[in-house]
XYZ file of C-alpha atoms in Angstrom:
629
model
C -9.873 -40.551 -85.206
C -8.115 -41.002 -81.702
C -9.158 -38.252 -79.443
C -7.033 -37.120 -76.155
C -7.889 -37.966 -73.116
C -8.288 -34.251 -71.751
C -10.216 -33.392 -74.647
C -12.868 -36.161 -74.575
C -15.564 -34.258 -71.945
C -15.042 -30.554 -73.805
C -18.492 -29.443 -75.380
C -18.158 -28.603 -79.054
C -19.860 -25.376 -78.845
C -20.266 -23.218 -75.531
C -23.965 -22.577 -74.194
C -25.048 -19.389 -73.937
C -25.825 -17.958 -71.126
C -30.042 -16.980 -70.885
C -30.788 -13.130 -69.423
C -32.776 -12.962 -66.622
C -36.123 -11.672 -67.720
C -37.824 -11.733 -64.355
C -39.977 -8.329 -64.848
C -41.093 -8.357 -61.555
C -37.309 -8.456 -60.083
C -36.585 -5.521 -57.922
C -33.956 -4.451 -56.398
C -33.219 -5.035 -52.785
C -33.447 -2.279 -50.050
C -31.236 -1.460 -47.754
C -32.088 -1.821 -44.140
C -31.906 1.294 -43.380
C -33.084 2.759 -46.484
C -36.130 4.166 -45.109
C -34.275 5.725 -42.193
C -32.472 7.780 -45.035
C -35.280 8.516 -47.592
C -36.491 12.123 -47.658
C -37.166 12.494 -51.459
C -40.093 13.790 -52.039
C -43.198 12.243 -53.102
C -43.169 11.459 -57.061
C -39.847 12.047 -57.297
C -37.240 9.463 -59.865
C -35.349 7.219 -57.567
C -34.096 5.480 -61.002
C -29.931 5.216 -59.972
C -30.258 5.487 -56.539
C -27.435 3.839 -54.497
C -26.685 2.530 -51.026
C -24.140 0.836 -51.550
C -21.055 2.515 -50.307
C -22.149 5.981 -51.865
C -21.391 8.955 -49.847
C -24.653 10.204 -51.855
C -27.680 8.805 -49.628
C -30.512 9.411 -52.465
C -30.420 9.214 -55.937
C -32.269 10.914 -58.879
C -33.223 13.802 -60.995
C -34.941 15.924 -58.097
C -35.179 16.155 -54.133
C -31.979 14.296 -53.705
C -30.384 14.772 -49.872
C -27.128 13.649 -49.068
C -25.977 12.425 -45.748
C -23.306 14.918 -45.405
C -25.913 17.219 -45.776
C -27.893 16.219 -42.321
C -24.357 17.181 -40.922
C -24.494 20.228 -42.565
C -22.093 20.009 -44.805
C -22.441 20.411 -48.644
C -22.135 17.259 -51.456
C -22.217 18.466 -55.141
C -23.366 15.339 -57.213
C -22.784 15.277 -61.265
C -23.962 12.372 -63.610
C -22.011 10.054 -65.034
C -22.749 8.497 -68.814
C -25.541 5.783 -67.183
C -27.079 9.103 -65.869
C -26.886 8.002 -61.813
C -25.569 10.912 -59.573
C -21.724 10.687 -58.426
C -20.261 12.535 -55.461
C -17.602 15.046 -56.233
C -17.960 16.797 -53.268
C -14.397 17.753 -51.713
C -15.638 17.496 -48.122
C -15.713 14.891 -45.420
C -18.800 13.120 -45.762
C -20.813 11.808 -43.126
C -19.326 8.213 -43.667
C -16.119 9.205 -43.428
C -16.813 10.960 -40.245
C -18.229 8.146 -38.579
C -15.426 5.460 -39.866
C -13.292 3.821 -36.836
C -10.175 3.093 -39.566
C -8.342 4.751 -42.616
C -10.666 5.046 -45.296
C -9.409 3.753 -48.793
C -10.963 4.969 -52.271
C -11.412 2.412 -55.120
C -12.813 2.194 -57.933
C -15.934 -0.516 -57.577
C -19.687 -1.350 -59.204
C -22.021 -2.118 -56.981
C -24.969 -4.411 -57.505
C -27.520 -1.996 -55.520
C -27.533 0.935 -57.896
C -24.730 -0.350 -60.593
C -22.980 3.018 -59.207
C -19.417 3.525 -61.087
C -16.260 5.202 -59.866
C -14.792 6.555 -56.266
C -15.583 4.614 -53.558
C -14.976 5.390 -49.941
C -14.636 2.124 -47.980
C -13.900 1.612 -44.524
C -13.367 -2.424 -43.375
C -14.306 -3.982 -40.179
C -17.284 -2.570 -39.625
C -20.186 -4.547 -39.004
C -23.791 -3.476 -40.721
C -27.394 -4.679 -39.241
C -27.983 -8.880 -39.179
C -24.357 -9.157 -38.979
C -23.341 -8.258 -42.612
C -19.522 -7.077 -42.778
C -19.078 -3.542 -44.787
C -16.070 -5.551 -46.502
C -19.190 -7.918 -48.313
C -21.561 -4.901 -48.761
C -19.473 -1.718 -49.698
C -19.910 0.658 -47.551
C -22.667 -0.692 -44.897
C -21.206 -0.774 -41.660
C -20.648 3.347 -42.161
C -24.215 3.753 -43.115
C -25.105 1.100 -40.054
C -22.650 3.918 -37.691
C -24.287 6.707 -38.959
C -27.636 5.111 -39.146
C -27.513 4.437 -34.850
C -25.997 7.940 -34.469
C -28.735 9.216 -36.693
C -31.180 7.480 -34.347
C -29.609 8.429 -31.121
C -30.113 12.164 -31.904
C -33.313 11.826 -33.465
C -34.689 10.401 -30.199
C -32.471 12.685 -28.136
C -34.914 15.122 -29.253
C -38.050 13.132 -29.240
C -40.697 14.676 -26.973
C -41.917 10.812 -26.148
C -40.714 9.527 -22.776
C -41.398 5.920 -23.644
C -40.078 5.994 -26.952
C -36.983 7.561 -25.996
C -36.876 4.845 -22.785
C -37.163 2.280 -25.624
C -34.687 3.720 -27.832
C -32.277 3.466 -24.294
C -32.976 -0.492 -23.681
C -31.968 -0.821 -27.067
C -28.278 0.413 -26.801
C -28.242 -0.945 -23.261
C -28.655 -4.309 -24.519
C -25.835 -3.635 -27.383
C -23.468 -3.064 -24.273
C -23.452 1.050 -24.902
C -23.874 2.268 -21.556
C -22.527 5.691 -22.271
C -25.415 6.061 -25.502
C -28.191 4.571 -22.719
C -27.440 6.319 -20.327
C -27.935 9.558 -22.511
C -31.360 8.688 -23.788
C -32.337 7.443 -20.395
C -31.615 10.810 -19.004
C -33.613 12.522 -21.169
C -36.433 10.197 -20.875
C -36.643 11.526 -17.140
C -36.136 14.679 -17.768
C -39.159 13.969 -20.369
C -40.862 12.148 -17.297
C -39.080 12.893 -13.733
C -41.731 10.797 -11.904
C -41.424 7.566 -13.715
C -39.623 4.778 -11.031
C -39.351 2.411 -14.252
C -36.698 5.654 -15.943
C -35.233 5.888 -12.619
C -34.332 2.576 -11.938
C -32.938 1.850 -15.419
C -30.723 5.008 -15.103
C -29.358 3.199 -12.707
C -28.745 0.211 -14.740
C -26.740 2.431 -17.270
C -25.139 4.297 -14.363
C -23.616 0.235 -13.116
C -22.662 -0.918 -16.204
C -20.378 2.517 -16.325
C -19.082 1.419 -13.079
C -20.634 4.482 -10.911
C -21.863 2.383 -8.648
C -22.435 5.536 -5.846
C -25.114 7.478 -8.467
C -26.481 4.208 -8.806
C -27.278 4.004 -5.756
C -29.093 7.354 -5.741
C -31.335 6.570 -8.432
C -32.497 3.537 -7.012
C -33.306 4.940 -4.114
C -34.980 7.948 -5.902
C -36.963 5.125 -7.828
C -38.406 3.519 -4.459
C -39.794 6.872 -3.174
C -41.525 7.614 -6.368
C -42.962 3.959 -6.248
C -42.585 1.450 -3.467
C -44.048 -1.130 -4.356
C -41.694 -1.120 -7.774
C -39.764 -4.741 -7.004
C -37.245 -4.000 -9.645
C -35.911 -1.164 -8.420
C -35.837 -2.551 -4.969
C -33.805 -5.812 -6.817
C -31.219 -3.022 -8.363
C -30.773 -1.593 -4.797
C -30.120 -4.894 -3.207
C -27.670 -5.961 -5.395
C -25.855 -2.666 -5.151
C -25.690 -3.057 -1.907
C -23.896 -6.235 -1.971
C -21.586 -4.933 -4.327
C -20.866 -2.186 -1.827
C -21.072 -3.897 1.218
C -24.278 -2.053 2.744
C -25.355 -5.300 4.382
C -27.639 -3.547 7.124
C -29.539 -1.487 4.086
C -29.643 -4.887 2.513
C -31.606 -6.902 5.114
C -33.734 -3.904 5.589
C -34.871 -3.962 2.148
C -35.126 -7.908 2.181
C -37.798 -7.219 5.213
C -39.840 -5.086 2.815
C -39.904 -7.530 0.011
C -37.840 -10.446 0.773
C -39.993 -13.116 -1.145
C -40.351 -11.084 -4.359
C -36.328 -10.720 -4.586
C -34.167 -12.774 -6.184
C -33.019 -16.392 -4.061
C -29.507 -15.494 -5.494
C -29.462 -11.545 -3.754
C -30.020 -12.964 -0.721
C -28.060 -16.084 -0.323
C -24.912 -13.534 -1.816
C -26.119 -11.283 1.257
C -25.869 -14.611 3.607
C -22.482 -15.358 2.846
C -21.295 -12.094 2.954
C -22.357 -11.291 6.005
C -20.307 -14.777 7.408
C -17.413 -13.876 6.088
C -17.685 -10.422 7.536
C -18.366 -11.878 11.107
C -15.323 -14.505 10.767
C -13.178 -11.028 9.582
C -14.372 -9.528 13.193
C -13.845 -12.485 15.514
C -10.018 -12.726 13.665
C -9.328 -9.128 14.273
C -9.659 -9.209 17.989
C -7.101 -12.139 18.234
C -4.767 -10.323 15.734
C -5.238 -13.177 13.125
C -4.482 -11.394 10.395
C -3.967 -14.685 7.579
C -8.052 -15.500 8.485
C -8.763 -11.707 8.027
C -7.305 -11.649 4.423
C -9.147 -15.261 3.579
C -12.477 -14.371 4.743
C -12.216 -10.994 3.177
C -11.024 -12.617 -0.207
C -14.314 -14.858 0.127
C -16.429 -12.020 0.913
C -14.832 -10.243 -2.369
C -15.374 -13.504 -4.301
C -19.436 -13.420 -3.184
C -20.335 -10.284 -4.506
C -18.657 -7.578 -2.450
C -16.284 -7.052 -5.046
C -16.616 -2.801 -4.151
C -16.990 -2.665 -0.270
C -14.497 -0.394 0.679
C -15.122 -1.688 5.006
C -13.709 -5.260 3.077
C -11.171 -3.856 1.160
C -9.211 -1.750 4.526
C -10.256 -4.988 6.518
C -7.296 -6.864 3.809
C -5.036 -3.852 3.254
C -4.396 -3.898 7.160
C -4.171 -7.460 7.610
C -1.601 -7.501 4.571
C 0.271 -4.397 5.793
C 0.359 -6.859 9.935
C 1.775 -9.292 7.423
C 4.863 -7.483 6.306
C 3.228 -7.252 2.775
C 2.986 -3.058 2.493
C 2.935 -2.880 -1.229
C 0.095 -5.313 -1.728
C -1.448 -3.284 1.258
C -1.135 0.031 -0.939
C -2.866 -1.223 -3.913
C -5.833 -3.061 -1.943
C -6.394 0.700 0.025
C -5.791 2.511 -3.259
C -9.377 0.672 -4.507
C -10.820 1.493 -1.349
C -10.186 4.900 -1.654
C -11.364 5.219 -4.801
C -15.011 3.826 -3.931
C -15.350 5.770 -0.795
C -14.679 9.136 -2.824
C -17.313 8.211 -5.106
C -19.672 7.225 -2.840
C -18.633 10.592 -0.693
C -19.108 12.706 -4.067
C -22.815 10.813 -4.460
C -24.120 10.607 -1.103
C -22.285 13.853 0.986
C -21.353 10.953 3.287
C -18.067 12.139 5.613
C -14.601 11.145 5.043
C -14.125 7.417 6.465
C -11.016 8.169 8.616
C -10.172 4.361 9.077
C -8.857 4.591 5.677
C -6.772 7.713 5.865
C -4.937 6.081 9.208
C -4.441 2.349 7.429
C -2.575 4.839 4.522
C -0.799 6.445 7.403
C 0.172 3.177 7.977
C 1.304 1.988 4.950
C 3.382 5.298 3.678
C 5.173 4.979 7.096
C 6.350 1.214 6.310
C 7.087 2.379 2.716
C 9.174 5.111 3.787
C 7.268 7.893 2.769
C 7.280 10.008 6.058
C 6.112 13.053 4.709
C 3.264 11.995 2.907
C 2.081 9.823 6.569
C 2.265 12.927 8.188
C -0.386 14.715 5.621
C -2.454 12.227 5.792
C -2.675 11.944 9.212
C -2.992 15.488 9.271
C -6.296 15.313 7.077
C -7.094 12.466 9.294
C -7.172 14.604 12.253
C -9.013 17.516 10.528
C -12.364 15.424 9.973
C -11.963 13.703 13.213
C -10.195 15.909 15.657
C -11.087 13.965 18.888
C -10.094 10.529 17.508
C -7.357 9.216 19.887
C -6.170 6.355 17.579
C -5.600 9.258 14.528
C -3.911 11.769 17.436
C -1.472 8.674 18.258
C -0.751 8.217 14.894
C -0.256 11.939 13.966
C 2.541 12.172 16.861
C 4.004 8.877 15.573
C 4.193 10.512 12.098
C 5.932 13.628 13.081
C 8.146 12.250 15.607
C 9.900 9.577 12.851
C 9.859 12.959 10.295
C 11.960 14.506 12.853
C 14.208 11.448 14.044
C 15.250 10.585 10.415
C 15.463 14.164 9.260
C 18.237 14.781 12.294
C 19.776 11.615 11.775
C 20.803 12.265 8.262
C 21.948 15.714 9.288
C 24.381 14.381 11.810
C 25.374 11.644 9.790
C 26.606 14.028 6.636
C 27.928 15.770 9.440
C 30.324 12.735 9.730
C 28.801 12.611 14.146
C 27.769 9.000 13.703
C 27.204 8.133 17.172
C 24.698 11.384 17.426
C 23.377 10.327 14.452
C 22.371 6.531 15.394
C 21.004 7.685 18.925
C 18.547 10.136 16.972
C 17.213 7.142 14.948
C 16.961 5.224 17.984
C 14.438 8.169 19.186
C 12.797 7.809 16.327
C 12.166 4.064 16.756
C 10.498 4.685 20.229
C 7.935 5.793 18.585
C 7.907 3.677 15.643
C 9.644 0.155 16.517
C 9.280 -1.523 13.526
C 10.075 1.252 11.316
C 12.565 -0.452 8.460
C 14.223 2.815 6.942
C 15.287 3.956 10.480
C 16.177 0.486 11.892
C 18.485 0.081 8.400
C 19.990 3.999 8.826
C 20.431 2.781 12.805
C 22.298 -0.234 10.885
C 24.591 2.000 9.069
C 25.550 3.972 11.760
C 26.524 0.839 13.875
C 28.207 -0.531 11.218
C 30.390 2.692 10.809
C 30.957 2.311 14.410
C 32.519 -1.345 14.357
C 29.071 -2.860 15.929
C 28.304 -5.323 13.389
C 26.223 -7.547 15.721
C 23.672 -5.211 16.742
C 23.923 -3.629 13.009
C 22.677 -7.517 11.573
C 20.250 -7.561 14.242
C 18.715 -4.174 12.715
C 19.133 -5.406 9.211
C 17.067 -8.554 10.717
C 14.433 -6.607 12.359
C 13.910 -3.965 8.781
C 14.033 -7.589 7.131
C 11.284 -8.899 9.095
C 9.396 -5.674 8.798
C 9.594 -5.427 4.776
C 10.924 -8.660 3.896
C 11.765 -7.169 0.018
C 13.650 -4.001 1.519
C 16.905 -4.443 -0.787
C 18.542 -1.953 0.937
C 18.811 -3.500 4.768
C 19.170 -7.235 2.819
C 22.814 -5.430 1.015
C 23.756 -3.960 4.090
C 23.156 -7.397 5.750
C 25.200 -8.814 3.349
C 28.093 -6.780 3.356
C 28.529 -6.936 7.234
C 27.934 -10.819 6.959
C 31.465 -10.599 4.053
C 33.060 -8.285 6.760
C 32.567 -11.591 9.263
C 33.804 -13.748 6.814
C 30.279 -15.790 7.474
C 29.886 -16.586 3.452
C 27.057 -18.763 3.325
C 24.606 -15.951 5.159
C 26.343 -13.543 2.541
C 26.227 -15.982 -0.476
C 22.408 -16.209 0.685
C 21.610 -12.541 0.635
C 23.677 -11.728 -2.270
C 21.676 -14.533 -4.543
C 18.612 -12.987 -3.637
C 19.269 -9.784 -4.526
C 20.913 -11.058 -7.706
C 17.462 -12.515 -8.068
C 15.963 -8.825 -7.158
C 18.340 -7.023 -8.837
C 19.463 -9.130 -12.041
C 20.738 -6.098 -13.803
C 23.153 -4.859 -10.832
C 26.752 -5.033 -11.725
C 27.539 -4.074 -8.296
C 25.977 -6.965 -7.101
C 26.700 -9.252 -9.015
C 30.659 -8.230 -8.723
C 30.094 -8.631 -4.969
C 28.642 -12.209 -5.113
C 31.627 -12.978 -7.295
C 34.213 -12.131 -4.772
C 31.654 -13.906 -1.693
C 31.696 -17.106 -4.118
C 35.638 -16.898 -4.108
C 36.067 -16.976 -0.296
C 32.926 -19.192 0.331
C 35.581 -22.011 -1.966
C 38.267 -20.625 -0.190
C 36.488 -21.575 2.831
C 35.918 -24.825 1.714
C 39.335 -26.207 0.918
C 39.618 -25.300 -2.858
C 42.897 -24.135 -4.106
C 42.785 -20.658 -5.108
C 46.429 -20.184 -5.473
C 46.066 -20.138 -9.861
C 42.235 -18.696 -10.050
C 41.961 -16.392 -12.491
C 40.309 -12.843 -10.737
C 40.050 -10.166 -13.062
C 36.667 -9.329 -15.208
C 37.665 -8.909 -18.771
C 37.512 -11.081 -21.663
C 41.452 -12.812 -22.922
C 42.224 -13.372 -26.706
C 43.740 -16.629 -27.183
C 46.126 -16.822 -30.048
C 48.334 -20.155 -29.807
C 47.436 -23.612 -28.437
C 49.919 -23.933 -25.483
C 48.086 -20.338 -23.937
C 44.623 -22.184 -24.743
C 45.892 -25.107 -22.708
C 47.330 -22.726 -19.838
C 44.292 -21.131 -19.305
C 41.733 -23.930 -19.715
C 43.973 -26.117 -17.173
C 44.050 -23.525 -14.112
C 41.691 -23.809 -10.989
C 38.267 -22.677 -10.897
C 35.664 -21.555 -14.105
C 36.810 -21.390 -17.624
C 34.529 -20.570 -20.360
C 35.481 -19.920 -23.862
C 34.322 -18.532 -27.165
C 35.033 -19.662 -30.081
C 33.626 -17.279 -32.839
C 34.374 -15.963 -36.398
C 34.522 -11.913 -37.177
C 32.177 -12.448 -40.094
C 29.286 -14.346 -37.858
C 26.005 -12.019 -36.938
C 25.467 -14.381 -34.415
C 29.003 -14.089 -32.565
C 29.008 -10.168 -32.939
C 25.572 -10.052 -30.842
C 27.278 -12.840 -28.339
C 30.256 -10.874 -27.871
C 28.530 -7.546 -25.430
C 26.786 -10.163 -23.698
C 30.675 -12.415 -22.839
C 31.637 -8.874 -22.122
C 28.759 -8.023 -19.596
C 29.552 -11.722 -17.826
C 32.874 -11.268 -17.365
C 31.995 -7.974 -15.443
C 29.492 -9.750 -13.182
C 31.546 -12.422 -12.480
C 34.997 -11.498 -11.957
C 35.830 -15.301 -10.306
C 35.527 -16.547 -14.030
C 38.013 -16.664 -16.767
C 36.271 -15.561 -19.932
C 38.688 -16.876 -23.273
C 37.834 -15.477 -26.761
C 39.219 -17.729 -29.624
C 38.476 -16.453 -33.201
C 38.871 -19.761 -35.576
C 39.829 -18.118 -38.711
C 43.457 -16.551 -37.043
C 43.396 -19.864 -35.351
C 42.379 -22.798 -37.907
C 44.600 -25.774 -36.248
C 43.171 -24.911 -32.473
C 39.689 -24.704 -33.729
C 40.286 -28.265 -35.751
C 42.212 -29.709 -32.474
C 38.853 -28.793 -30.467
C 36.903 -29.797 -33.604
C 35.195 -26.784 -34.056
C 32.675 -27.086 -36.673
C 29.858 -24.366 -35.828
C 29.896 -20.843 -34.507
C 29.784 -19.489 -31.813
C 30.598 -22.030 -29.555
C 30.954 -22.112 -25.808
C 33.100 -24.143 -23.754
C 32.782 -24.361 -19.841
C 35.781 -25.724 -18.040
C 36.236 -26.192 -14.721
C 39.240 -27.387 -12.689
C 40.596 -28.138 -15.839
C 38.091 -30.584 -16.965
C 35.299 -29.837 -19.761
C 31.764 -29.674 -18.070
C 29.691 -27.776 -20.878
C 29.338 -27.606 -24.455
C 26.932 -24.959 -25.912
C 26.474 -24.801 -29.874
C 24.869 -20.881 -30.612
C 23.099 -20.555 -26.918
C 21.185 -17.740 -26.261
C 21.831 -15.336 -23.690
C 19.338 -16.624 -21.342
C 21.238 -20.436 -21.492
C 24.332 -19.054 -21.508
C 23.502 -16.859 -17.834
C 22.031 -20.101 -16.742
C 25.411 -22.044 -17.310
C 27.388 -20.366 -15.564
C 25.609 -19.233 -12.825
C 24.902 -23.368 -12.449
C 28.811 -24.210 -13.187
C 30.193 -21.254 -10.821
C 27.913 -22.100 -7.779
C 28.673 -25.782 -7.913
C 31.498 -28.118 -6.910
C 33.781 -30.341 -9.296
């Protein structure tokens, strides 16, 4: 008898499969079993789970729940294999500790062969690294487990223990947790330099750097001659730029610190020289570098460093990088205020002046210079600035008064009084602009545009103005200049982009193109025969045409965004040509996908786009309409 291939390897008869009758197999524990044993001694433990049970202990008597060391009630029944199943309608204490939706399903577990309702929570990651998704249920009992703990030694009348129980969650990354325990530890033991100083480590990984401080230098007077907490200080101050407390310090101990500390404090205190021998020269581009560098070595928190850059970048013309450099600074010196009772550093408050004055925001200069002047009355350079404050408040306050008023003359000498005190002030040398403008001055009304320009190179309002006077000249390529880069600024402006339009048509116009047949209107044309396709297609200037179908998804999302082009740029003729009404036009053109673009220009096809997207089909013809045939 022939056999089949398949069949030639198959046993006749199946092997059973031998029970495992290992008598001295026992079940394994888990890790935190012991944690959450209290059953009494002598008591069954036969059908006790861990695994995944909202139940902690199993068995005919002394069974405790973890919901229950929450204080909350779990009612356990048996089932027929006589192990205890939670029907307890409240929150357990695994639910309360989960981090995602919990999900019930119906599971046996290996540990205590536990069937029925299981609350799971995934993600969670147990003790050694074992995922609650592989061991029902673990990662909650690992949550509750450290929680558990945390309290446990929260109340712990054993400094050291408690300590311990700190370096444990410190090392875990849990600053907040550490920081807790470490607390109570001195509150256990207030003259310990070893609790102090690791407070402090807590207190830095939780970025209060100023209460760091504090402890550190509370663990030094309890114990000088404790090197670690001397090594914390030290590389606080770095962080905070204290280099004078540094090298004091470094006297003290200097050989038992760390070779890294000090050659940190070495460069720092370079760059931080180079940053003073720029300043009195006014070199502002070395200031920022060196204080960069200085940053990059370790004095990532020093607010002196940080106002030393926000200046130099507001001397640069670069305000709003300015504002969020003094913003950090401001920041550390109210913590460290808050920490140490230190007094307000008034160099900040007057570079803010500064910076709200360039910005535009008058009023808020003038409080600050106010609060400036309240915590250092007899400080000329915050008096100066206080008067500077007010008297721009005032000049652009009247100037917009007289200029509603329709007394523009009035109105552009009261900026001008203004700028006397504040020369390089943008928003009054632009309203100055304005005025002069109004007043058929456009020379001196660029050179004020120029001057807010060169004072806040990104001001969009003096680089329109400047544009618009520069169209009222007829000079297009300084308004075709300014009008691009506020496109560029601005790439949502219909305004704008109208106005570079019409700048583009008499730049051409300028340049010998005949504009006698360019199409100048803004909406999109229906074609509906061949000889008006040809027509349009054949006149001067930008053509660009859609060739679509009613039915297409694709063409209905295209068509808002011909509609929004044609609006921005009113120098090119948009044509709509839907092939169904149109089957012979869209076969002459050999139309075989939709939509389809078509750029013309001067009559000649430049461009062929099959289903662009809006991005390409911006970048066409911006490229087509700013470029000669």
């Amino acid at each position: 008898m022939q056999i089949h291939e398949s069949f030639k390897f198959c046993p006749l008869r199946p092997k059973k499969k031998r029970k495992r009758k290992d008598k001295d197999h026992k079940k394994k524990s888990h890790p935190y079993k012991e944690l959450f044993s209290f059953t009494s001694s002598g008591a069954s433990s036969r059908g006790s789970s861990f695994a995944g049970s909202p139940t902690v202990r199993g068995g005919r008597s002394g069974s405790t729940s973890v919901a229950s060391l929450f204080g909350t009630t779990t009612t356990t029944t048996k089932n027929k294999n006589n192990n205890n199943v939670n029907t307890s309608g409240a929150s357990t204490a695994a639910e309360s500790t989960s981090t995602g939706p919990a999900t019930v399903r119906s599971s046996s577990s290996n540990a205590g062969n536990l069937h029925g309702a299981v609350i799971s929570n995934g993600g969670s990651e147990g003790p050694k690294g074992v995922a609650a998704s592989t061991v029902h249920g673990r990662g909650n009992i690992y949550a509750v487990g450290e929680s558990l703990l945390i309290k446990r030694m929260l109340s712990s009348t054993d400094p050291e223990d408690v300590k311990n129980a700190g370096n444990d969650q410190y090392k875990k990354g849990n600053f907040s947790e550490a920081l807790s325990l470490y607390d109570r530890a001195v509150s256990l033991a207030p003259n310990r330099a070893s609790y102090r100083s690791n407070r402090a480590a807590a207190l830095t990984g939780l970025g209060r750097l100023a209460e760091a401080v504090q402890e550190c230098e509370e663990s030094i007077k309890l114990d000088a001659s404790y090197i670690r907490g001397h090594q914390r200080l030290v590389s606080l101050c770095i962080r905070l730029g204290r280099v004078e407390r540094a090298k004091k310090i470094l006297k003290v101990c200097g050989p038992q610190l760390d070779l890294g500390d000090i050659q940190r404090l070495e460069m720092i205190e370079k760059h931080l020289m180079r940053c003073s021998e720029a300043k009195k020269v006014s070199d502002w581009n070395t200031i920022v570098r060196e204080s960069e560098a200085a940053i990059t070595a370790g004095a990532d928190s020093a607010p002196q460093i940080l106002v030393l850059k926000a200046e130099a970048l507001l001397k640069l013309c670069r305000p709003e990088e300015a504002e969020m450099v003094i913003t950090s600074a401001q920041k550390v010196e109210t913590a460290l205020r808050k920490a140490t009772g230190m007094l307000t550093d008034t160099t900040i408050l007057i570079v803010q002046v500064q910076i709200d004055m360039a910005l535009g925001r008058f009023d808020d200069a003038v409080t600050t210079a106010e609060k400036a002047a309240h915590f250092d009355p007899n400080n000329s350079e915050v008096i100066g600035m206080l008067r500077t404050a007010r008297a721009v408040v005032s000049a652009r306050t009247t100037g917009n008064d007289l200029y509603k008023a329709g007394r523009i003359l009035e109105a552009s000498l009261a900026y001008g009084q203004g700028l006397h005190a504040h020369p390089s002030n943008a928003v009054l040398l632009c309203n100055r602009a304005a005025c002069r403008s109004k007043l058929g001055q456009y020379e001196k009304a660029i050179e004020d545009c120029n001057a807010a320009l060169v004072a806040q190179p990104r001001y969009t309002k003096a680089l329109l103005r400047r544009a618009q006077l520069n169209c009222q000249l007829e000079r297009w390529a300084d308004s075709l200049r300014d009008y691009e880069d506020l496109k560029r600024e601005l790439p949502g402006d219909e305004e704008v982009a109208r106005a570079l339009s019409e700048v583009q048509l008499g730049f051409k116009k300028s340049l010998g193109e005949k504009m006698n047949q360019m199409w100048y209107g803004g909406n999109v044309e229906d074609i509906s025969s061949n000889d008006q396709f040809r027509e349009a297609v054949s006149h001067s200037g930008l053509a660009v045409v859609l060739f679509n179908t009613k039915w297409s998804d694709r063409c209905r999302q295209m068509t808002p965004v011909v509609d929004q082009l044609a609006k921005q740029n009113v120098g090119v003729k948009f044509l709509k040509v839907d092939v169904e009404a149109n089957p012979f036009l869209a076969k002459a053109e050999s139309i075989d996908f939709v939509p389809t673009f078509k750029i013309y220009k001067n009559g000649f096809k430049v461009k062929e786009l099959l289903g662009p997207t809006q991005e390409a089909l911006e970048h066409a013809v911006s490229h087509y309409n700013s470029t000669t045939l």
